[in-house]
Amino acid sequence: MDILQIEGLGKQFLLYEQNKQIRSCQDISFTLHEGEFIGIVGLSGAGKSTILKCIHRTYLPSAGKIVYDSKAFGPVDLAAAGERQILFLRKHEIGYVSQFLSVMPRTTAKEHVMGALLEMGEDGEKARAAAEEMLSYFRLPEELWDVYPSTFSGGERLRLNLAHTMVKHPRLMLLDEPTASLDNKTKVLVKDMLKRLKSRNTSMIGIFHDLEFMDGVCDRVFNISEGGFVG
Ligand SMILES: Nc1ncnc2c1ncn2[C@@H]1O[C@H](COP(=O)(O)OP(=O)(O)OP(=O)(O)O)[C@@H](O)[C@H]1O
Ligand SMILES: [Mg+2]
């Protein structure tokens, strides 16, 4: 079964001040099967992050369809769905790990991870326990749990991001270079967690600079610069 069907996706930006049009990605089509992991590779600036942002609807696509087979609503075109439906799906079904962490001001690391479960309606104590387990898993030192993440290092932010998204066990997970600033030991933790989620049938699309590292997790590789699957 397909969980996501992307057809003719395109995004362009109009920079009004410079009166310029920037074509970010165009005519992207592929299908993600349920429980599958697709890796996206391609040149810098080719539009890889843009694809994930269009699926997460951080960006509104300029062309094409992104049909997601949701648990709550059945098939939904994410390129055209209303804001409320998108917010619901982000809360309950679609997780996104961006390379850059943005958190609410005056929210501690632990509150940030707990918040992901609380907004899904999880009970406070269970949310606390699950958040602590995730933070420990990603080896975020306990002394940082009650600190505001604005002072965290790049790798600490990324690990917090991973904990925040993965604690939800989303049905569809979008990962934008989730191992970029991590040491090898931590990369292995990320890979193991992805394997664990995959064994629970989570469907994933990930952008990785070092895709060899994802050997054994990644099922197919889509090269955006060449417009198709590799191999
Ligand atoms: N919000 C935006 N406004 C204007 N242009 C944008 C915006 N977001 C992306 N772009 C442009 O779209 C193109 C693709 O960007 P994108 O971030 O998707 O590339 P990428 O393949 O992820 O690159 P990298 O490997 O360097 O992360 C770039 O030329 C970028 O400048
Ligand atoms: Mg990118």
PDB file of N, CA and C in Angstrom, residues 98 100-104 112 157 161:
ATOM      1  N   SER A  98      13.975  18.889  11.385  1.00  0.00           N
ATOM      2  CA  SER A  98      14.725  19.838  10.563  1.00  0.00           C
ATOM      3  C   SER A  98      16.119  19.956  11.151  1.00  0.00           C
ATOM      4  N   PHE A 100      17.481  22.620  11.858  1.00  0.00           N
ATOM      5  CA  PHE A 100      17.528  23.770  12.754  1.00  0.00           C
ATOM      6  C   PHE A 100      16.388  23.677  13.742  1.00  0.00           C
ATOM      7  N   LEU A 101      16.734  23.839  14.997  1.00  0.00           N
ATOM      8  CA  LEU A 101      15.724  23.702  16.042  1.00  0.00           C
ATOM      9  C   LEU A 101      15.072  25.051  16.314  1.00  0.00           C
ATOM     10  N   SER A 102      13.755  25.058  16.328  1.00  0.00           N
ATOM     11  CA  SER A 102      13.110  26.268  16.818  1.00  0.00           C
ATOM     12  C   SER A 102      12.166  25.846  17.927  1.00  0.00           C
ATOM     13  N   VAL A 103      12.348  26.389  19.099  1.00  0.00           N
ATOM     14  CA  VAL A 103      11.472  26.051  20.217  1.00  0.00           C
ATOM     15  C   VAL A 103      10.839  27.314  20.760  1.00  0.00           C
ATOM     16  N   MET A 104       9.765  27.092  21.483  1.00  0.00           N
ATOM     17  CA  MET A 104       9.096  28.213  22.125  1.00  0.00           C
ATOM     18  C   MET A 104      10.047  28.802  23.173  1.00  0.00           C
ATOM     19  N   HIS A 112       9.871  20.549  26.111  1.00  0.00           N
ATOM     20  CA  HIS A 112       9.716  20.526  24.648  1.00  0.00           C
ATOM     21  C   HIS A 112       9.344  19.115  24.172  1.00  0.00           C
ATOM     22  N   ARG A 157      21.104  20.406  19.960  1.00  0.00           N
ATOM     23  CA  ARG A 157      19.809  20.832  19.401  1.00  0.00           C
ATOM     24  C   ARG A 157      19.235  19.760  18.498  1.00  0.00           C
ATOM     25  N   ASN A 161      15.845  17.736  18.825  1.00  0.00           N
ATOM     26  CA  ASN A 161      14.899  17.673  17.708  1.00  0.00           C
ATOM     27  C   ASN A 161      14.472  16.242  17.428  1.00  0.00           C
TER      28      ASN A 161
END
